Amino acid sequence: MSVRAIASATGLSRGTVGNEVSNLGHVATEVTGTDGKTYAPSRPAPQTDGSLLAGDD
């Protein structure tokens, strides 16, 4: 379900829903919009290789 659809269904703002979804750590490979069509996520998952961790000097 898209962030926009979740926000509409719950009465929360899109920003709040987006923040909560990003905190889950799960990255969707496709999103189903309110029109029933499936789409690729609008933002690709961040790539981390562990080399940019804080405190690693």
Coordinates of C-alpha atoms in Angstrom, one line a residue:
M1 CA 0.0 0.0 0.0
S2 CA 1.3 3.4 -0.8
V3 CA 2.3 6.0 1.8
R4 CA -0.4 8.3 0.4
A5 CA -3.1 5.6 0.7
I6 CA -2.0 4.7 4.3
A7 CA -2.2 8.4 5.3
S8 CA -5.6 8.8 3.8
A9 CA -6.9 5.6 5.5
T10 CA -5.5 6.5 8.9
G11 CA -5.9 10.3 8.9
L12 CA -2.2 10.8 9.5
S13 CA 0.0 13.1 7.4
R14 CA 2.0 11.6 4.6
G15 CA 5.2 12.8 6.4
T16 CA 4.3 10.9 9.5
V17 CA 3.4 7.8 7.7
G18 CA 6.6 8.0 5.6
N19 CA 8.7 8.4 8.8
E20 CA 7.1 5.5 10.4
V21 CA 7.5 3.3 7.4
S22 CA 11.1 4.2 7.0
N23 CA 11.7 3.3 10.6
L24 CA 10.5 -0.3 10.0
G25 CA 13.6 -1.1 8.0
H26 CA 11.6 -3.0 5.4
V27 CA 12.1 -1.9 1.8
A28 CA 9.2 -2.5 -0.6
T29 CA 10.0 -3.9 -4.0
E30 CA 6.7 -2.6 -5.3
V31 CA 3.9 -0.4 -4.1
T32 CA 0.2 -0.7 -4.9
G33 CA -1.3 2.7 -5.4
T34 CA -4.9 3.8 -4.7
D35 CA -5.7 3.2 -8.3
G36 CA -4.8 -0.5 -7.9
K37 CA -1.7 -0.4 -10.1
T38 CA 1.7 -1.4 -8.9
Y39 CA 4.7 0.8 -9.1
A40 CA 8.4 0.7 -8.2
P41 CA 9.2 2.6 -5.0
S42 CA 9.9 6.3 -5.6
R43 CA 13.0 6.2 -3.6
P44 CA 15.5 3.4 -3.9
A45 CA 16.8 1.7 -0.7
P46 CA 19.9 3.3 0.7
Q47 CA 23.0 1.3 0.1
T48 CA 25.3 0.9 3.1
D49 CA 28.5 -0.9 3.2
G50 CA 29.4 -0.2 6.8
S51 CA 32.4 2.0 5.9
L52 CA 30.7 5.2 6.9
L53 CA 29.7 4.4 10.5
A54 CA 30.2 7.1 13.1
G55 CA 33.2 6.7 15.3
D56 CA 35.2 4.7 12.8
D57 CA 38.2 6.9 12.3

